[in-house]
Structure formats: C-alpha cells, structure tokens
C-alpha cells in the first residue's frame, strides 16, 4: 500500500462506499429532519432565516451580507461632500482620502493644513 496507484484505488473504493451509504441513509435522514421540524414547529422560512444569519467564528466575514435597517438611507459611492480646504488657485479638498498634491507641496514648503481650512 505504499505506491500511488494503490492509494488512488483505495480512495475510489472508499468514495464508492461513501456514496452508497449516503444514498441508503438519505431518505431516513430526511424523515428524521422532517419529524424534528414538526416536533419543534420549525418551518422552511425558519431554516432560511437561520442560514442567512452570521455564524460567528466559523463563517468568514466576507460572506456575511449587510442588511439595511428599514427606513435607513444607504450611503452610495460618489456622494458629494463639501470642501474643508481651499488652495491658493481655487483647488478644494473635502479632507477625506489622500491629501492632494497641491496641499502636500504647500505643506512641504512649511505651511500648515489648517491655514487652508475653509471657515464655516
């Protein structure tokens, strides 16, 4: 049982056995599940709702879908934000994201970011 062909042959036999067991026990398992659902008053909707909830440690965060609260406004990309800073040539910056080149170069010359703040 030390070569690859023997191991692959054994894997195929075990997979076939697993398929046979699954097919044989499938109907019994479904009946057991339906009996428990009936005993506990569980509906298909209950199962669907439970399967869509985050599971904690076992479920990757990337798979969890965010659900908006009813009546809540959704933030969309491209939302215009008023400018907080204005440059000497009329350039503006909201203060979000990377610092623009015009402000970076002025700060490198010794000026402060706050000196370009727009008074509210």
Coordinates of N, CA, C and O in Angstrom, one line a residue:
X1 N 0.8 -1.2 0.0 CA 0.0 0.0 0.0 C 0.9 1.2 0.0 O 0.5 2.3 0.5
X2 N 2.0 1.1 -0.5 CA 2.9 2.3 -0.5 C 3.0 3.0 -1.8 O 3.6 4.1 -1.8
X3 N 2.4 2.5 -2.9 CA 2.6 3.3 -4.1 C 1.3 4.1 -4.4 O 0.2 3.8 -3.8
X4 N 1.4 5.1 -5.2 CA 0.3 6.0 -5.5 C -0.9 5.3 -6.1 O -2.0 5.6 -5.8
X5 N -0.7 4.3 -7.0 CA -1.8 3.6 -7.7 C -2.7 2.9 -6.6 O -3.9 2.9 -6.7
X6 N -2.0 2.2 -5.7 CA -2.8 1.5 -4.6 C -3.6 2.5 -3.8 O -4.8 2.2 -3.5
X7 N -3.0 3.6 -3.5 CA -3.7 4.6 -2.6 C -4.9 5.2 -3.4 O -6.0 5.3 -2.9
X8 N -4.7 5.5 -4.7 CA -5.8 6.0 -5.5 C -6.9 5.0 -5.7 O -8.1 5.3 -5.6
X9 N -6.6 3.7 -5.8 CA -7.6 2.7 -5.9 C -8.4 2.6 -4.6 O -9.6 2.4 -4.6
X10 N -7.7 2.7 -3.5 CA -8.4 2.6 -2.2 C -9.3 3.8 -2.0 O -10.4 3.7 -1.5
X11 N -8.9 5.0 -2.5 CA -9.7 6.2 -2.4 C -11.0 6.0 -3.2 O -12.1 6.3 -2.7
X12 N -10.9 5.4 -4.4 CA -12.0 5.2 -5.2 C -13.0 4.3 -4.6 O -14.2 4.5 -4.6
X13 N -12.5 3.2 -4.0 CA -13.4 2.2 -3.3 C -14.1 2.9 -2.1 O -15.3 2.7 -1.9
X14 N -13.3 3.7 -1.3 CA -14.0 4.4 -0.2 C -15.0 5.4 -0.6 O -16.0 5.6 0.0
X15 N -14.7 6.1 -1.7 CA -15.7 7.1 -2.2 C -17.0 6.4 -2.7 O -18.1 6.9 -2.5
X16 N -16.8 5.2 -3.3 CA -18.0 4.5 -3.8 C -18.8 4.0 -2.5 O -20.0 4.1 -2.5
X17 N -18.1 3.5 -1.5 CA -18.8 3.1 -0.3 C -19.5 4.3 0.4 O -20.7 4.1 0.8
X18 N -18.9 5.4 0.4 CA -19.5 6.6 1.0 C -20.8 7.0 0.2 O -21.8 7.4 0.8
X19 N -20.7 6.9 -1.1 CA -21.9 7.2 -1.9 C -23.0 6.3 -1.7 O -24.2 6.7 -1.6
X20 N -22.7 5.0 -1.5 CA -23.7 4.0 -1.3 C -24.4 4.2 0.1 O -25.6 4.1 0.2
X21 N -23.6 4.5 1.1 CA -24.1 4.8 2.4 C -25.0 6.0 2.4 O -26.1 6.0 3.0
X22 N -24.5 7.1 1.7 CA -25.3 8.3 1.7 C -26.6 8.0 1.0 O -27.7 8.5 1.5
X23 N -26.6 7.3 -0.1 CA -27.9 7.0 -0.8 C -28.8 6.2 0.0 O -30.0 6.4 0.0
X24 N -28.3 5.2 0.8 CA -29.1 4.3 1.6 C -29.7 5.1 2.8 O -30.8 4.8 3.2
X25 N -28.9 6.1 3.4 CA -29.4 6.7 4.6 C -30.1 8.1 4.3 O -30.6 8.7 5.2
X26 N -30.2 8.5 3.0 CA -30.7 9.8 2.7 C -32.2 9.9 3.1 O -32.6 10.8 3.8
X27 N -33.0 8.9 2.7 CA -34.5 9.0 3.0 C -34.7 9.0 4.5 O -35.6 9.7 5.0
X28 N -34.0 8.2 5.2 CA -34.2 8.1 6.6 C -33.8 9.4 7.3 O -34.5 9.9 8.2
X29 N -32.7 10.0 6.8 CA -32.3 11.3 7.4 C -33.3 12.4 7.1 O -33.6 13.2 8.0
X30 N -33.8 12.4 5.9 CA -34.9 13.4 5.6 C -36.1 13.3 6.5 O -36.6 14.2 7.0
X31 N -36.5 12.0 6.7 CA -37.7 11.8 7.5 C -37.4 12.2 9.0 O -38.2 12.8 9.6
X32 N -36.2 12.0 9.5 CA -35.8 12.4 10.8 C -35.8 13.9 10.9 O -36.3 14.5 11.9
X33 N -35.3 14.6 9.9 CA -35.3 16.0 9.9 C -36.7 16.6 9.9 O -37.1 17.5 10.7
X34 N -37.6 16.0 9.1 CA -39.0 16.5 9.0 C -39.7 16.2 10.3 O -40.5 17.1 10.7
X35 N -39.4 15.1 11.0 CA -40.1 14.8 12.3 C -39.6 15.8 13.3 O -40.5 16.3 14.1
X36 N -38.3 16.2 13.3 CA -37.9 17.2 14.3 C -38.4 18.5 14.0 O -38.8 19.3 14.9
X37 N -38.5 18.9 12.7 CA -39.1 20.2 12.3 C -40.6 20.2 12.8 O -41.0 21.3 13.3
X38 N -41.3 19.2 12.6 CA -42.7 19.1 13.1 C -42.8 19.2 14.6 O -43.6 19.9 15.1
X39 N -41.9 18.5 15.3 CA -42.0 18.5 16.8 C -41.6 19.9 17.3 O -42.2 20.3 18.4
X40 N -40.7 20.6 16.7 CA -40.3 21.9 17.2 C -41.1 23.0 16.5 O -40.8 24.2 16.9
X41 N -41.9 22.8 15.6 CA -42.7 23.8 14.9 C -41.8 24.6 14.0 O -42.0 25.8 13.8
X42 N -40.8 24.0 13.4 CA -39.9 24.7 12.5 C -40.4 24.7 11.1 O -40.7 23.6 10.6
X43 N -40.4 25.8 10.4 CA -40.8 25.9 9.0 C -39.6 26.1 8.1 O -38.5 26.4 8.6
X44 N -39.8 26.0 6.8 CA -38.7 26.2 5.9 C -38.2 27.7 6.0 O -37.0 28.0 5.9
X45 N -39.1 28.6 6.2 CA -38.7 30.0 6.4 C -37.8 30.2 7.6 O -36.9 31.0 7.6
X46 N -38.1 29.4 8.7 CA -37.2 29.5 9.8 C -35.8 29.0 9.5 O -34.8 29.6 9.9
X47 N -35.7 28.0 8.7 CA -34.4 27.5 8.3 C -33.7 28.4 7.4 O -32.5 28.7 7.6
X48 N -34.4 29.0 6.4 CA -33.8 30.0 5.6 C -33.3 31.3 6.3 O -32.2 31.8 6.1
X49 N -34.1 31.7 7.3 CA -33.7 32.8 8.1 C -32.5 32.5 8.9 O -31.6 33.3 9.1
X50 N -32.4 31.3 9.5 CA -31.3 30.9 10.3 C -30.0 30.8 9.5 O -28.9 31.1 10.0
X51 N -30.2 30.3 8.3 CA -29.0 30.1 7.4 C -28.4 31.4 6.9 O -27.3 31.5 6.5
X52 N -29.2 32.5 6.9 CA -28.7 33.8 6.5 C -28.1 34.6 7.6 O -27.5 35.6 7.3
X53 N -28.2 34.2 8.8 CA -27.6 34.9 9.9 C -26.1 34.6 10.0 O -25.7 33.5 9.7
X54 N -25.3 35.6 10.4 CA -23.9 35.4 10.6 C -23.7 34.3 11.7 O -24.4 34.3 12.7
X55 N -22.7 33.4 11.5 CA -22.5 32.3 12.4 C -21.4 32.6 13.4 O -21.1 31.8 14.3
X56 N -20.7 33.7 13.3 CA -19.6 34.0 14.3 C -18.3 33.5 13.7 O -17.9 33.7 12.6
X57 N -17.5 32.8 14.6 CA -16.1 32.4 14.2 C -16.1 31.5 13.0 O -15.1 31.6 12.2
X58 N -17.0 30.6 12.8 CA -16.9 29.7 11.7 C -17.2 30.3 10.3 O -16.8 29.7 9.3
X59 N -17.7 31.4 10.2 CA -18.1 32.0 8.9 C -17.2 33.2 8.6 O -17.1 34.1 9.4
X60 N -16.6 33.2 7.4 CA -15.7 34.3 7.1 C -16.5 35.6 7.0 O -17.6 35.6 6.5
X61 N -15.9 36.7 7.4 CA -16.6 38.0 7.3 C -17.0 38.4 5.9 O -18.0 39.1 5.7
X62 N -16.2 38.0 4.9 CA -16.5 38.3 3.5 C -17.9 37.7 3.1 O -18.4 38.2 2.1
X63 N -18.3 36.7 3.7 CA -19.6 36.0 3.3 C -20.8 36.6 4.0 O -21.9 36.3 3.6
X64 N -20.6 37.4 5.0 CA -21.7 38.0 5.7 C -22.3 39.2 4.9 O -21.6 40.1 4.5
X65 N -23.6 39.2 4.7 CA -24.2 40.3 4.0 C -24.8 41.3 4.9 O -25.4 40.9 5.9
X66 N -24.5 42.5 4.6 CA -25.1 43.6 5.5 C -26.5 43.8 5.1 O -26.9 43.9 3.9
X67 N -27.4 44.0 6.1 CA -28.8 44.2 5.9 C -29.1 45.6 6.4 O -28.9 46.0 7.5
X68 N -29.7 46.5 5.5 CA -30.0 47.8 5.9 C -31.2 47.8 6.7 O -32.2 47.0 6.6
X69 N -31.3 48.7 7.7 CA -32.4 48.8 8.6 C -33.5 49.5 7.8 O -33.3 50.4 6.9
X70 N -34.8 49.2 8.0 CA -35.9 49.8 7.3 C -35.9 51.3 7.5 O -35.7 51.8 8.6
X71 N -36.0 52.0 6.5 CA -36.1 53.5 6.5 C -34.7 54.1 6.6 O -34.6 55.4 6.6
X72 N -33.6 53.4 6.7 CA -32.3 53.9 6.8 C -31.8 54.3 5.4 O -32.1 53.6 4.4
X73 N -31.1 55.5 5.3 CA -30.6 55.9 4.0 C -29.3 55.1 3.7 O -28.5 55.0 4.6
X74 N -29.1 54.7 2.5 CA -27.9 54.0 2.2 C -26.9 55.0 1.6 O -27.2 55.8 0.7
X75 N -25.6 54.8 2.1 CA -24.5 55.7 1.5 C -24.1 55.1 0.2 O -23.9 53.9 0.1
X76 N -24.0 55.9 -0.8 CA -23.5 55.4 -2.1 C -22.2 56.0 -2.5 O -21.9 57.1 -2.0
X77 N -21.5 55.3 -3.3 CA -20.2 55.8 -3.8 C -20.5 57.1 -4.6 O -21.5 57.2 -5.3
X78 N -19.6 58.0 -4.5 CA -19.8 59.2 -5.3 C -20.6 60.3 -4.6 O -20.9 61.3 -5.2
X79 N -20.9 60.1 -3.3 CA -21.6 61.1 -2.6 C -20.7 62.4 -2.5 O -19.6 62.3 -2.1
X80 N -21.3 63.5 -2.8 CA -20.5 64.8 -2.8 C -20.5 65.3 -1.3 O -21.5 65.4 -0.6
X81 N -19.2 65.6 -0.9 CA -19.0 66.1 0.4 C -18.5 67.5 0.3 O -17.6 67.8 -0.6
X82 N -18.9 68.5 1.1 CA -18.5 69.8 1.0 C -17.0 70.0 1.3 O -16.4 69.2 2.1
X83 N -16.4 70.9 0.6 CA -14.9 71.1 0.8 C -14.6 71.7 2.2 O -15.3 72.5 2.7
X84 N -13.5 71.2 2.7 CA -13.0 71.7 4.0 C -11.7 72.6 3.8 O -11.4 73.4 4.7
X85 N -11.1 72.4 2.7 CA -9.8 73.1 2.4 C -9.8 73.7 1.0 O -10.3 73.1 0.1
X86 N -9.3 74.9 0.9 CA -9.2 75.6 -0.4 C -7.8 76.1 -0.6 O -7.2 76.8 0.2
X87 N -7.3 75.8 -1.8 CA -5.9 76.2 -2.1 C -5.8 77.6 -2.7 O -6.9 78.2 -3.0
X88 N -4.6 78.1 -2.9 CA -4.5 79.5 -3.5 C -5.0 79.6 -4.9 O -5.3 80.7 -5.3
X89 N -5.0 78.5 -5.6 CA -5.5 78.6 -7.0 C -7.0 78.1 -7.2 O -7.4 77.8 -8.3
X90 N -7.7 78.0 -6.1 CA -9.1 77.6 -6.1 C -9.3 76.1 -6.0 O -10.4 75.7 -6.0
X91 N -8.2 75.3 -5.8 CA -8.4 73.9 -5.6 C -9.1 73.7 -4.2 O -8.9 74.4 -3.3
X92 N -9.9 72.6 -4.2 CA -10.6 72.3 -3.0 C -10.3 70.8 -2.6 O -10.0 70.0 -3.5
X93 N -10.5 70.5 -1.3 CA -10.4 69.1 -0.8 C -11.3 69.0 0.4 O -11.4 69.8 1.2
X94 N -12.0 67.8 0.4 CA -13.0 67.6 1.4 C -12.4 67.2 2.8 O -13.0 67.1 3.8
X95 N -11.1 66.8 2.7 CA -10.4 66.3 3.9 C -10.5 64.8 4.0 O -10.0 64.2 5.0
X96 N -11.1 64.1 3.0 CA -11.2 62.7 3.0 C -10.3 62.1 2.0 O -10.0 62.8 1.0
X97 N -9.8 60.9 2.2 CA -8.9 60.3 1.3 C -7.5 60.8 1.4 O -7.1 61.5 2.4
X98 N -6.7 60.6 0.3 CA -5.3 61.0 0.3 C -5.2 62.5 0.2 O -6.1 63.2 -0.4
X99 N -4.2 63.1 0.8 CA -4.0 64.5 0.8 C -3.6 64.9 -0.7 O -2.7 64.2 -1.3
X100 N -4.3 65.9 -1.3 CA -4.0 66.2 -2.7 C -2.6 66.8 -2.8 O -2.0 67.3 -1.9
X101 N -2.0 66.7 -4.0 CA -0.7 67.1 -4.3 C -0.5 68.6 -4.0 O 0.6 69.0 -3.5
X102 N -1.5 69.4 -4.3 CA -1.3 70.8 -4.1 C -1.1 71.1 -2.7 O -0.3 72.0 -2.3
X103 N -1.8 70.4 -1.8 CA -1.7 70.7 -0.4 C -0.4 70.1 0.2 O 0.2 70.6 1.0
X104 N -0.1 68.9 -0.3 CA 1.2 68.2 0.1 C 2.4 69.1 -0.2 O 3.3 69.3 0.6
X105 N 2.4 69.7 -1.4 CA 3.5 70.5 -1.8 C 3.6 71.8 -0.9 O 4.7 72.3 -0.5
X106 N 2.4 72.4 -0.6 CA 2.4 73.6 0.2 C 2.8 73.3 1.7 O 3.5 74.1 2.3
X107 N 2.4 72.1 2.2 CA 2.9 71.7 3.5 C 4.4 71.4 3.5 O 5.0 71.7 4.5
X108 N 4.9 70.9 2.4 CA 6.3 70.7 2.3 C 7.1 72.0 2.4 O 8.3 72.0 2.8
X109 N 6.5 73.1 1.9 CA 7.1 74.4 2.0 C 7.0 75.1 3.3 O 7.4 76.2 3.5
X110 N 6.4 74.4 4.3 CA 6.3 74.9 5.6 C 4.9 75.4 6.1 O 4.8 75.9 7.2
X111 N 4.0 75.4 5.2 CA 2.6 75.9 5.5 C 1.8 74.8 6.2 O 2.1 73.6 6.0
X112 N 0.8 75.2 7.0 CA 0.0 74.2 7.7 C -1.3 73.9 6.9 O -1.8 74.8 6.2
X113 N -1.8 72.8 7.1 CA -3.0 72.4 6.5 C -4.2 73.3 7.0 O -5.1 73.7 6.2
X114 N -4.1 73.6 8.3 CA -5.2 74.5 8.9 C -5.2 75.9 8.3 O -6.3 76.5 8.3
X115 N -4.1 76.3 7.7 CA -4.1 77.7 7.1 C -5.0 77.7 5.8 O -5.3 78.8 5.3
X116 N -5.3 76.5 5.3 CA -6.1 76.4 4.1 C -7.6 76.0 4.4 O -8.4 75.8 3.5
X117 N -7.9 75.9 5.6 CA -9.2 75.5 6.0 C -10.3 76.5 5.7 O -10.0 77.8 5.8
X118 N -11.4 76.1 5.2 CA -12.5 77.0 4.8 C -13.3 77.3 6.1 O -13.7 76.4 6.8
X119 N -13.5 78.6 6.4 CA -14.3 79.0 7.5 C -15.8 78.6 7.3 O -16.3 78.9 6.3
X120 N -16.3 78.0 8.3 CA -17.7 77.5 8.2 C -18.7 78.5 8.8 O -18.5 79.2 9.7

